[in-house]
Amino acid sequence: MTDLKNFEIWFVTGSQHLYGEETLKNVARHTEEIAKALDASEHIPVQVKYKGVVTTSDQIFKVCEQVNNEPKCIGMVAWMHTFSPAKMWISGLQVLRKPMAHFHTQFNDEIPWSEIDMDFMNENQSAHGGREFGFMVSRLRKNRKVIVGHWKNEECRKQLGNWSRVAAGWHAFQNLKVARIGDNMRNVAVTEGDKVEAQMRFGFQVNTWGIGDVVAFVNQVSDAEVEKLVKTYSDEYEITSEVLKSQSLRDSARIELGLRAFLEDGGFGAFTDTFEDLHGMKQLPGIAAQRLMADGYGFAGEGDWKTSALVYASKVMAQGLKGGTSFMEDYTYDFRKDRSRVLGSHMLEICPTIAEGSVRCEVHPLGIGGKEDPARLVFTAGAGPAVNAALMDMGNRFRLLVNEVDAVKPDQELPKLPVASVLWDPKPNLEIAAQTWILAGGAHHTVYSRAINTQFFEDFADMADIELLVIDEDTKVRSFKDNLRWNEVYYHLF
Ligand code: MN
């Protein structure tokens, strides 16, 4: 995963020649000061590059082309310091292919009541300059982020910083190769989808590799490498001496090393596997998938390439943030008289970045797949606000569905559960959340994250130009159903 510090967002300021050289010099000076302050902000993880003041169609077209062509640049921030007649922006915006944030800010903050004159007004006219620009972007039907507020405001900087994280996730999507090891779990519907359409829409490539291609790497792993990784397991996790001595743990370690080598060799950022295609493998990868996810790889089980890709992008967005991000599945309900909850888990592969408390490395039989007993990391996740997000192929479009939840501490220990788990209380409650999720055709596999929130996915859906549906505190079933109907019409028209 590329460090976010290596990415740039370009700060471009719109103006015009009407005001004379003196004003334009001030505009340039102000822009540089703002860009430098944003670059230094702890809330913005990427570099903010000052790219000057543009005052003509040619200049605007040129800078938009440069944004497209500079590999390190993941998006453009546009600010209208003064009035920038927006017909000048048409040709540039028409070719701009990277995400854009319109920072609707102003150099000055509060009005200097006793001193304000017309020169001041002309130098601080973002209020209407930003509207002229906004009209043109809307007239071109271009998605973009609009951030409003003074540039010294922490909240604005956070919004811009989070948008830059999403732009990095979007950039990562363009360059992602997903290895689909084996095909889909037989007869499962939601994990299927149009991979050609996905590549056209999202940029990432999904191709299939036979399990034998991974087995070839697994078989090349030396005993010494295996023992070294077993030592790492015993250093990092709670482990019994019985497990530590076992052949199963060594087989799991060998699978992790082989799988990791396979992914590195192919330049893959995400992968899927399926328990129905494990010829030549002793076990379904358990601890391997968990630890690879913790290192930033996208993963989802049963051939679910869409969720795997979304786990990867989410991990790019979440870099350096607290909370963790994992592949997840709604597993079991806790129906109660008051607030019912969901126990999320999978048969093995939950990412330990969401763990709180001890992480145990255990070996247990796996009920399905007919293979040997795999090692896995067992833990419970921390409490706090989180989201579940799923990406479905609805036939004529991709739908991104987000449910806001509160992760809660389990009431009791789960001594017999041999897998990692999270207990959550979905918003607005389980009954409405599950009803609307099911009406929306939401998948059983999700990305679960405590590091990123709904806003990230909203910005992401805008960048990808796909449908977004959110189930949150305000969700009402009837209006949600209307929303589904309206979207059905909208996406047939556009
Ligand atoms: Mn599953």
Short mmCIF file of C-alpha atoms and ligand atoms in Angstrom, two decimals:
data_model
loop_
_atom_site.label_atom_id
_atom_site.label_comp_id
_atom_site.label_asym_id
_atom_site.label_seq_id
_atom_site.Cartn_x
_atom_site.Cartn_y
_atom_site.Cartn_z
CA MET A 1 0.00 0.00 0.00
CA THR A 2 1.40 3.39 -0.96
CA ASP A 3 1.99 5.77 1.94
CA LEU A 4 -0.51 8.62 1.70
CA LYS A 5 2.34 11.12 2.09
CA ASN A 6 3.46 10.19 -1.42
CA PHE A 7 0.24 11.51 -2.92
CA GLU A 8 -0.54 15.09 -3.85
CA ILE A 9 -3.68 17.14 -4.23
CA TRP A 10 -3.27 20.24 -6.36
CA PHE A 11 -4.63 23.54 -5.13
CA VAL A 12 -5.77 25.66 -8.07
CA THR A 13 -7.29 29.11 -7.72
CA GLY A 14 -9.62 30.68 -10.23
CA SER A 15 -9.61 34.41 -10.94
CA GLN A 16 -9.60 36.79 -13.94
CA HIS A 17 -7.67 39.83 -15.24
CA LEU A 18 -10.43 42.36 -14.60
CA TYR A 19 -9.07 43.47 -11.24
CA GLY A 20 -5.55 44.38 -12.34
CA GLU A 21 -2.10 43.05 -11.46
CA GLU A 22 -2.10 44.23 -7.86
CA THR A 23 -5.17 42.20 -6.93
CA LEU A 24 -3.90 39.12 -8.80
CA LYS A 25 -0.62 39.32 -6.87
CA ASN A 26 -2.62 39.31 -3.65
CA VAL A 27 -4.71 36.41 -4.90
CA ALA A 28 -1.55 34.40 -5.62
CA ARG A 29 -0.04 35.29 -2.24
CA HIS A 30 -3.21 34.31 -0.42
CA THR A 31 -3.48 31.03 -2.33
CA GLU A 32 0.08 30.11 -1.49
CA GLU A 33 -0.50 30.87 2.16
CA ILE A 34 -3.65 28.73 2.26
CA ALA A 35 -2.07 25.82 0.36
CA LYS A 36 0.94 25.85 2.71
CA ALA A 37 -1.29 25.91 5.78
CA LEU A 38 -3.35 23.00 4.45
CA ASP A 39 -0.19 21.09 3.55
CA ALA A 40 1.00 21.46 7.14
CA SER A 41 -2.34 20.45 8.64
CA GLU A 42 -2.34 17.26 10.73
CA HIS A 43 -5.80 16.48 9.31
CA ILE A 44 -4.61 16.25 5.70
CA PRO A 45 -2.47 13.14 5.17
CA VAL A 46 -1.42 13.93 1.57
CA GLN A 47 0.70 16.79 0.23
CA VAL A 48 -1.14 19.93 -0.81
CA LYS A 49 0.63 21.55 -3.75
CA TYR A 50 0.15 25.17 -4.71
CA LYS A 51 -0.43 25.26 -8.45
CA GLY A 52 -1.06 28.92 -9.02
CA VAL A 53 -3.82 31.24 -10.12
CA VAL A 54 -5.55 30.52 -13.41
CA THR A 55 -7.19 33.34 -15.34
CA THR A 56 -7.76 32.00 -18.87
CA SER A 57 -9.35 28.97 -20.55
CA ASP A 58 -5.96 27.85 -21.81
CA GLN A 59 -4.39 27.92 -18.35
CA ILE A 60 -7.33 26.03 -16.86
CA PHE A 61 -7.27 23.38 -19.59
CA LYS A 62 -3.53 22.96 -19.14
CA VAL A 63 -3.64 22.50 -15.37
CA CYS A 64 -6.52 19.99 -15.65
CA GLU A 65 -4.47 17.98 -18.15
CA GLN A 66 -1.50 18.09 -15.79
CA VAL A 67 -3.70 16.83 -12.94
CA ASN A 68 -4.73 13.92 -15.19
CA ASN A 69 -1.18 13.09 -16.19
CA GLU A 70 0.77 13.44 -12.94
CA PRO A 71 0.82 9.98 -11.32
CA LYS A 72 1.31 11.36 -7.80
CA CYS A 73 -1.64 13.74 -8.12
CA ILE A 74 -4.88 12.12 -6.93
CA GLY A 75 -7.19 15.10 -7.19
CA MET A 76 -7.69 18.82 -7.63
CA VAL A 77 -8.88 21.37 -5.12
CA ALA A 78 -10.47 24.38 -6.80
CA TRP A 79 -11.02 27.69 -5.06
CA MET A 80 -12.51 30.84 -6.58
CA HIS A 81 -10.75 33.60 -4.67
CA THR A 82 -12.35 36.23 -6.85
CA PHE A 83 -14.87 35.95 -9.64
CA SER A 84 -13.68 33.53 -12.33
CA PRO A 85 -16.17 33.61 -15.24
CA ALA A 86 -16.94 29.95 -15.54
CA LYS A 87 -17.17 29.52 -19.31
CA MET A 88 -13.38 29.58 -18.97
CA TRP A 89 -13.65 26.34 -16.97
CA ILE A 90 -15.65 24.34 -19.55
CA SER A 91 -12.82 22.81 -21.57
CA GLY A 92 -10.72 22.03 -18.48
CA LEU A 93 -13.53 20.44 -16.52
CA GLN A 94 -14.57 18.42 -19.56
CA VAL A 95 -11.20 16.65 -19.64
CA LEU A 96 -10.57 16.44 -15.88
CA ARG A 97 -10.67 12.77 -14.97
CA LYS A 98 -9.56 12.89 -11.35
CA PRO A 99 -11.71 13.79 -8.34
CA MET A 100 -12.30 17.45 -7.58
CA ALA A 101 -13.12 19.22 -4.35
CA HIS A 102 -14.49 22.72 -4.57
CA PHE A 103 -13.21 24.51 -1.48
CA HIS A 104 -15.70 27.31 -0.99
CA THR A 105 -13.63 29.41 1.35
CA GLN A 106 -12.53 33.03 1.61
CA PHE A 107 -9.15 34.49 2.52
CA ASN A 108 -10.60 36.81 5.15
CA ASP A 109 -12.73 35.43 7.97
CA GLU A 110 -14.86 37.97 9.83
CA ILE A 111 -16.00 41.22 8.21
CA PRO A 112 -13.83 44.20 9.33
CA TRP A 113 -16.85 46.41 9.94
CA SER A 114 -15.13 49.76 10.36
CA GLU A 115 -12.64 49.32 7.50
CA ILE A 116 -14.44 47.39 4.82
CA ASP A 117 -14.43 49.20 1.44
CA MET A 118 -14.93 48.19 -2.19
CA ASP A 119 -11.31 47.05 -2.65
CA PHE A 120 -11.77 44.64 0.23
CA MET A 121 -15.03 43.41 -1.26
CA ASN A 122 -13.40 42.77 -4.63
CA GLU A 123 -10.60 40.81 -3.06
CA ASN A 124 -12.90 38.67 -0.94
CA GLN A 125 -15.72 37.75 -3.29
CA SER A 126 -15.63 33.97 -3.10
CA ALA A 127 -19.25 34.11 -1.95
CA HIS A 128 -20.41 34.77 -5.49
CA GLY A 129 -17.30 33.56 -7.34
CA GLY A 130 -17.88 30.09 -5.91
CA ARG A 131 -21.49 30.15 -7.07
CA GLU A 132 -20.54 30.96 -10.67
CA PHE A 133 -18.07 28.06 -10.62
CA GLY A 134 -20.62 25.77 -8.97
CA PHE A 135 -23.15 26.48 -11.70
CA MET A 136 -20.71 25.42 -14.41
CA VAL A 137 -19.74 22.17 -12.65
CA SER A 138 -23.42 21.33 -12.15
CA ARG A 139 -24.22 22.33 -15.74
CA LEU A 140 -21.55 19.83 -16.83
CA ARG A 141 -23.17 17.22 -14.55
CA LYS A 142 -19.87 16.57 -12.81
CA ASN A 143 -19.74 15.04 -9.35
CA ARG A 144 -17.51 16.86 -6.90
CA LYS A 145 -17.13 17.53 -3.22
CA VAL A 146 -18.12 20.99 -1.97
CA ILE A 147 -16.52 22.07 1.30
CA VAL A 148 -17.70 25.34 2.84
CA GLY A 149 -15.98 27.29 5.60
CA HIS A 150 -12.93 29.31 6.52
CA TRP A 151 -9.63 27.65 5.62
CA LYS A 152 -8.33 27.90 9.19
CA ASN A 153 -11.35 26.01 10.49
CA GLU A 154 -10.44 22.54 11.79
CA GLU A 155 -13.67 21.00 10.56
CA CYS A 156 -12.98 22.18 6.97
CA ARG A 157 -9.49 20.77 7.11
CA LYS A 158 -10.82 17.43 8.36
CA GLN A 159 -13.34 17.35 5.51
CA LEU A 160 -10.62 18.07 2.97
CA GLY A 161 -8.28 15.57 4.61
CA ASN A 162 -10.92 12.84 4.58
CA TRP A 163 -11.78 13.65 0.97
CA SER A 164 -8.09 13.27 0.11
CA ARG A 165 -8.13 9.85 1.80
CA VAL A 166 -11.10 8.86 -0.35
CA ALA A 167 -9.31 10.16 -3.46
CA ALA A 168 -6.36 7.92 -2.49
CA GLY A 169 -8.76 4.98 -2.17
CA TRP A 170 -10.19 5.81 -5.57
CA HIS A 171 -6.69 6.08 -7.01
CA ALA A 172 -5.86 2.68 -5.49
CA PHE A 173 -8.94 1.21 -7.19
CA GLN A 174 -7.62 2.32 -10.59
CA ASN A 175 -4.39 0.39 -10.02
CA LEU A 176 -5.74 -2.63 -8.18
CA LYS A 177 -5.32 -6.19 -9.36
CA VAL A 178 -7.63 -8.67 -7.62
CA ALA A 179 -6.63 -12.35 -7.71
CA ARG A 180 -9.72 -14.51 -7.69
CA ILE A 181 -8.26 -17.80 -6.51
CA GLY A 182 -10.76 -20.33 -7.70
CA ASP A 183 -14.18 -19.12 -8.76
CA ASN A 184 -17.37 -18.32 -6.91
CA MET A 185 -18.92 -20.42 -4.16
CA ARG A 186 -21.32 -22.58 -6.14
CA ASN A 187 -24.82 -21.14 -6.64
CA VAL A 188 -24.22 -18.00 -4.58
CA ALA A 189 -25.74 -14.96 -6.31
CA VAL A 190 -24.62 -11.73 -4.66
CA THR A 191 -20.90 -12.47 -4.91
CA GLU A 192 -21.19 -12.69 -8.71
CA GLY A 193 -21.20 -9.66 -10.98
CA ASP A 194 -19.98 -8.13 -14.21
CA LYS A 195 -16.19 -7.94 -14.00
CA VAL A 196 -15.91 -6.12 -17.30
CA GLU A 197 -18.33 -3.44 -16.15
CA ALA A 198 -16.45 -3.25 -12.84
CA GLN A 199 -13.17 -2.59 -14.64
CA MET A 200 -14.81 0.09 -16.77
CA ARG A 201 -16.43 1.74 -13.75
CA PHE A 202 -13.81 1.26 -11.02
CA GLY A 203 -10.58 0.59 -12.89
CA PHE A 204 -9.61 -2.54 -10.96
CA GLN A 205 -8.93 -5.84 -12.70
CA VAL A 206 -10.31 -9.15 -11.49
CA ASN A 207 -8.82 -12.30 -12.95
CA THR A 208 -8.93 -15.91 -11.92
CA TRP A 209 -5.99 -18.00 -10.82
CA GLY A 210 -6.19 -21.71 -10.14
CA ILE A 211 -5.54 -22.84 -6.57
CA GLY A 212 -2.66 -24.86 -8.04
CA ASP A 213 -0.85 -21.60 -8.82
CA VAL A 214 -0.89 -20.79 -5.09
CA VAL A 215 -0.01 -24.36 -4.09
CA ALA A 216 3.14 -24.09 -6.24
CA PHE A 217 4.27 -21.16 -4.06
CA VAL A 218 3.24 -22.92 -0.84
CA ASN A 219 5.34 -25.95 -1.77
CA GLN A 220 8.43 -23.81 -2.26
CA VAL A 221 8.41 -22.50 1.32
CA SER A 222 11.30 -23.84 3.40
CA ASP A 223 10.98 -25.38 6.87
CA ALA A 224 13.22 -22.65 8.27
CA GLU A 225 10.84 -19.93 6.99
CA VAL A 226 7.94 -21.81 8.52
CA GLU A 227 9.63 -22.02 11.94
CA LYS A 228 10.43 -18.31 11.79
CA LEU A 229 6.79 -17.42 11.15
CA VAL A 230 5.63 -19.81 13.91
CA LYS A 231 7.94 -17.85 16.24
CA THR A 232 6.24 -14.61 15.07
CA TYR A 233 2.85 -16.14 15.85
CA SER A 234 3.97 -17.07 19.36
CA ASP A 235 5.46 -13.57 19.90
CA GLU A 236 2.36 -11.70 18.70
CA TYR A 237 -0.54 -13.83 19.91
CA GLU A 238 -1.63 -15.89 22.89
CA ILE A 239 -0.99 -19.49 21.98
CA THR A 240 -1.01 -22.76 23.92
CA SER A 241 2.06 -25.00 23.91
CA GLU A 242 -0.03 -27.72 22.33
CA VAL A 243 -0.94 -25.50 19.36
CA LEU A 244 2.62 -24.20 19.19
CA LYS A 245 3.94 -27.75 18.74
CA SER A 246 1.27 -28.77 16.23
CA GLN A 247 1.71 -29.65 12.58
CA SER A 248 -1.52 -27.74 11.79
CA LEU A 249 0.09 -24.46 12.85
CA ARG A 250 3.09 -25.19 10.61
CA ASP A 251 0.82 -25.99 7.68
CA SER A 252 -1.03 -22.69 8.28
CA ALA A 253 2.25 -20.78 8.41
CA ARG A 254 3.40 -22.43 5.18
CA ILE A 255 0.13 -21.42 3.51
CA GLU A 256 0.56 -17.82 4.70
CA LEU A 257 4.10 -17.63 3.32
CA GLY A 258 3.10 -19.21 0.01
CA LEU A 259 0.03 -17.05 -0.41
CA ARG A 260 1.98 -13.91 0.43
CA ALA A 261 4.66 -14.82 -2.11
CA PHE A 262 2.00 -15.51 -4.74
CA LEU A 263 0.34 -12.11 -4.14
CA GLU A 264 3.66 -10.25 -4.17
CA ASP A 265 4.79 -12.03 -7.32
CA GLY A 266 1.60 -11.09 -9.17
CA GLY A 267 1.39 -7.54 -7.83
CA PHE A 268 -2.04 -8.20 -6.32
CA GLY A 269 -3.58 -5.88 -3.75
CA ALA A 270 -6.61 -8.05 -3.04
CA PHE A 271 -7.70 -11.66 -3.33
CA THR A 272 -10.51 -14.11 -2.80
CA ASP A 273 -10.55 -17.83 -2.22
CA THR A 274 -13.25 -20.46 -1.84
CA PHE A 275 -13.47 -23.53 0.40
CA GLU A 276 -14.91 -25.42 -2.58
CA ASP A 277 -11.66 -25.19 -4.51
CA LEU A 278 -8.69 -26.14 -2.34
CA HIS A 279 -7.07 -28.94 -4.35
CA GLY A 280 -3.53 -29.44 -3.12
CA MET A 281 -4.04 -27.21 -0.06
CA LYS A 282 -4.15 -28.84 3.35
CA GLN A 283 -6.38 -26.13 4.85
CA LEU A 284 -8.57 -23.21 3.95
CA PRO A 285 -6.34 -20.15 4.58
CA GLY A 286 -7.40 -18.73 7.95
CA ILE A 287 -4.66 -16.91 9.84
CA ALA A 288 -3.08 -16.22 6.43
CA ALA A 289 -6.10 -14.25 5.20
CA GLN A 290 -6.37 -12.48 8.57
CA ARG A 291 -2.75 -11.37 8.68
CA LEU A 292 -2.68 -10.38 5.01
CA MET A 293 -5.73 -8.18 5.62
CA ALA A 294 -3.98 -6.62 8.61
CA ASP A 295 -1.11 -5.75 6.24
CA GLY A 296 -3.50 -3.92 3.90
CA TYR A 297 -4.58 -6.62 1.45
CA GLY A 298 -8.20 -6.75 0.40
CA PHE A 299 -9.89 -10.06 1.10
CA ALA A 300 -13.31 -11.65 0.94
CA GLY A 301 -14.34 -15.28 1.04
CA GLU A 302 -16.19 -17.45 -1.46
CA GLY A 303 -14.97 -15.64 -4.56
CA ASP A 304 -16.46 -12.32 -3.48
CA TRP A 305 -14.21 -10.00 -5.53
CA LYS A 306 -16.38 -6.88 -5.05
CA THR A 307 -16.09 -6.99 -1.27
CA SER A 308 -12.40 -7.86 -1.47
CA ALA A 309 -11.74 -4.80 -3.65
CA LEU A 310 -13.78 -2.60 -1.31
CA VAL A 311 -11.87 -3.89 1.74
CA TYR A 312 -8.66 -2.89 -0.04
CA ALA A 313 -9.86 0.62 -0.94
CA SER A 314 -11.23 1.09 2.58
CA LYS A 315 -7.87 0.16 4.07
CA VAL A 316 -6.13 2.68 1.82
CA MET A 317 -8.57 5.38 2.97
CA ALA A 318 -8.14 4.39 6.63
CA GLN A 319 -4.33 4.45 6.69
CA GLY A 320 -3.12 5.77 10.03
CA LEU A 321 -6.62 6.16 11.49
CA LYS A 322 -7.66 4.32 14.61
CA GLY A 323 -10.29 1.59 14.61
CA GLY A 324 -9.48 -1.05 12.00
CA THR A 325 -11.25 -2.37 8.92
CA SER A 326 -12.23 -5.93 8.07
CA PHE A 327 -14.11 -8.27 5.81
CA MET A 328 -17.35 -9.10 7.67
CA GLU A 329 -20.53 -11.12 7.49
CA ASP A 330 -23.81 -10.72 9.38
CA TYR A 331 -23.85 -14.09 11.09
CA THR A 332 -26.28 -14.52 13.98
CA TYR A 333 -29.00 -12.38 15.54
CA ASP A 334 -29.43 -11.64 19.18
CA PHE A 335 -33.18 -11.03 19.26
CA ARG A 336 -34.14 -9.36 22.52
CA LYS A 337 -37.07 -7.57 24.06
CA ASP A 338 -35.39 -4.18 23.83
CA ARG A 339 -32.50 -3.61 21.41
CA SER A 340 -31.79 -6.61 19.20
CA ARG A 341 -28.27 -6.96 17.85
CA VAL A 342 -26.15 -8.73 15.23
CA LEU A 343 -23.15 -10.93 15.83
CA GLY A 344 -20.82 -10.45 12.88
CA SER A 345 -18.13 -12.95 12.01
CA HIS A 346 -16.95 -15.35 9.32
CA MET A 347 -15.86 -18.92 9.35
CA LEU A 348 -12.24 -17.75 9.82
CA GLU A 349 -11.27 -14.54 8.12
CA ILE A 350 -11.81 -11.46 10.30
CA CYS A 351 -9.03 -8.87 10.31
CA PRO A 352 -7.23 -8.45 13.66
CA THR A 353 -7.01 -4.64 13.15
CA ILE A 354 -10.50 -4.48 14.71
CA ALA A 355 -9.48 -6.56 17.76
CA GLU A 356 -9.62 -5.22 21.27
CA GLY A 357 -8.00 -7.14 24.08
CA SER A 358 -6.19 -10.41 23.64
CA VAL A 359 -5.76 -12.11 20.27
CA ARG A 360 -5.47 -15.86 20.53
CA CYS A 361 -4.04 -18.15 17.88
CA GLU A 362 -6.04 -21.37 17.93
CA VAL A 363 -6.52 -24.48 15.82
CA HIS A 364 -9.97 -26.02 15.39
CA PRO A 365 -11.72 -28.20 12.85
CA LEU A 366 -13.66 -26.44 10.08
CA GLY A 367 -17.11 -27.87 9.47
CA ILE A 368 -17.13 -27.33 5.72
CA GLY A 369 -14.66 -27.86 2.89
CA GLY A 370 -13.40 -31.26 4.05
CA LYS A 371 -9.85 -30.08 4.74
CA GLU A 372 -7.54 -30.23 7.77
CA ASP A 373 -7.92 -28.00 10.85
CA PRO A 374 -6.77 -24.43 10.13
CA ALA A 375 -5.16 -22.00 12.57
CA ARG A 376 -7.06 -18.76 13.08
CA LEU A 377 -6.91 -15.65 15.24
CA VAL A 378 -9.74 -15.48 17.77
CA PHE A 379 -10.73 -12.19 19.41
CA THR A 380 -13.60 -9.83 20.04
CA ALA A 381 -13.77 -6.33 18.54
CA GLY A 382 -13.91 -3.02 20.36
CA ALA A 383 -17.05 -0.98 21.03
CA GLY A 384 -17.94 2.29 19.32
CA PRO A 385 -19.45 3.75 16.15
CA ALA A 386 -18.81 1.71 13.00
CA VAL A 387 -20.16 1.12 9.51
CA ASN A 388 -20.98 -1.86 7.35
CA ALA A 389 -20.72 -1.26 3.62
CA ALA A 390 -21.59 -3.57 0.74
CA LEU A 391 -21.23 -3.30 -3.02
CA MET A 392 -23.75 -5.09 -5.24
CA ASP A 393 -24.11 -5.46 -8.99
CA MET A 394 -27.80 -4.67 -9.63
CA GLY A 395 -27.61 -5.59 -13.31
CA ASN A 396 -27.70 -2.06 -14.73
CA ARG A 397 -25.54 -0.42 -12.04
CA PHE A 398 -23.44 -0.92 -8.94
CA ARG A 399 -25.09 -0.06 -5.64
CA LEU A 400 -23.12 0.90 -2.54
CA LEU A 401 -25.08 0.34 0.66
CA VAL A 402 -23.99 1.60 4.07
CA ASN A 403 -25.46 0.90 7.49
CA GLU A 404 -24.27 2.87 10.50
CA VAL A 405 -23.98 0.71 13.60
CA ASP A 406 -22.74 0.89 17.17
CA ALA A 407 -20.38 -1.90 18.07
CA VAL A 408 -21.06 -3.05 21.62
CA LYS A 409 -19.25 -5.20 24.10
CA PRO A 410 -20.69 -8.73 24.31
CA ASP A 411 -22.64 -9.27 27.55
CA GLN A 412 -20.67 -12.40 28.29
CA GLU A 413 -17.64 -14.36 27.15
CA LEU A 414 -18.05 -16.61 24.11
CA PRO A 415 -15.83 -19.48 25.28
CA LYS A 416 -16.93 -21.99 22.66
CA LEU A 417 -16.83 -19.68 19.62
CA PRO A 418 -13.69 -20.61 17.64
CA VAL A 419 -13.65 -17.44 15.51
CA ALA A 420 -13.30 -13.67 15.86
CA SER A 421 -16.54 -11.74 16.23
CA VAL A 422 -18.14 -8.32 16.61
CA LEU A 423 -21.47 -7.54 18.24
CA TRP A 424 -23.26 -4.50 16.86
CA ASP A 425 -26.47 -2.56 17.33
CA PRO A 426 -27.51 -1.27 13.88
CA LYS A 427 -29.09 2.14 13.35
CA PRO A 428 -31.91 3.02 13.63
CA ASN A 429 -32.60 -0.47 15.07
CA LEU A 430 -32.16 -4.03 13.88
CA GLU A 431 -35.73 -4.37 12.62
CA ILE A 432 -35.59 -1.33 10.31
CA ALA A 433 -31.92 -1.80 9.40
CA ALA A 434 -32.36 -5.42 8.32
CA GLN A 435 -35.65 -4.69 6.57
CA THR A 436 -34.21 -1.86 4.48
CA TRP A 437 -30.91 -3.70 3.91
CA ILE A 438 -32.82 -6.67 2.51
CA LEU A 439 -35.13 -4.47 0.41
CA ALA A 440 -32.02 -2.85 -1.07
CA GLY A 441 -30.63 -6.27 -2.00
CA GLY A 442 -27.73 -5.74 0.40
CA ALA A 443 -25.09 -8.47 0.48
CA HIS A 444 -24.33 -10.73 3.44
CA HIS A 445 -20.65 -9.84 3.03
CA THR A 446 -19.55 -6.35 3.99
CA VAL A 447 -16.64 -4.11 4.78
CA TYR A 448 -16.79 -3.38 8.50
CA SER A 449 -14.88 -0.34 9.66
CA ARG A 450 -14.46 1.70 12.77
CA ALA A 451 -11.78 3.82 11.09
CA ILE A 452 -13.90 5.40 8.35
CA ASN A 453 -17.51 6.56 8.38
CA THR A 454 -20.44 7.07 6.02
CA GLN A 455 -19.02 10.31 4.62
CA PHE A 456 -16.05 8.41 3.18
CA PHE A 457 -18.36 6.04 1.33
CA GLU A 458 -20.55 8.91 0.14
CA ASP A 459 -17.53 10.68 -1.34
CA PHE A 460 -16.35 7.37 -2.79
CA ALA A 461 -19.72 6.74 -4.47
CA ASP A 462 -19.57 10.25 -5.96
CA MET A 463 -16.09 9.65 -7.35
CA ALA A 464 -17.18 6.32 -8.85
CA ASP A 465 -20.49 7.87 -9.91
CA ILE A 466 -22.49 4.96 -8.53
CA GLU A 467 -25.65 4.66 -6.47
CA LEU A 468 -25.37 5.17 -2.71
CA LEU A 469 -27.96 4.17 -0.13
CA VAL A 470 -27.49 4.88 3.56
CA ILE A 471 -29.31 3.31 6.50
CA ASP A 472 -28.79 5.52 9.54
CA GLU A 473 -30.56 7.01 12.55
CA ASP A 474 -33.06 8.84 10.30
CA THR A 475 -34.03 5.91 8.06
CA LYS A 476 -37.76 5.27 7.66
CA VAL A 477 -38.86 2.17 5.76
CA ARG A 478 -41.50 3.89 3.60
CA SER A 479 -39.27 6.71 2.41
CA PHE A 480 -36.43 4.23 1.87
CA LYS A 481 -38.70 2.23 -0.42
CA ASP A 482 -39.56 5.41 -2.33
CA ASN A 483 -35.86 6.11 -2.63
CA LEU A 484 -35.33 2.67 -4.18
CA ARG A 485 -38.13 3.28 -6.70
CA TRP A 486 -36.85 6.72 -7.69
CA ASN A 487 -33.32 5.43 -8.08
CA GLU A 488 -34.61 2.65 -10.30
CA VAL A 489 -35.99 5.28 -12.68
CA TYR A 490 -32.94 7.54 -12.41
CA TYR A 491 -30.48 4.80 -13.29
CA HIS A 492 -32.55 3.68 -16.24
CA LEU A 493 -32.42 7.22 -17.62
CA PHE A 494 -28.71 7.93 -17.07
MN MN B 1 -19.22 -15.79 3.57
#
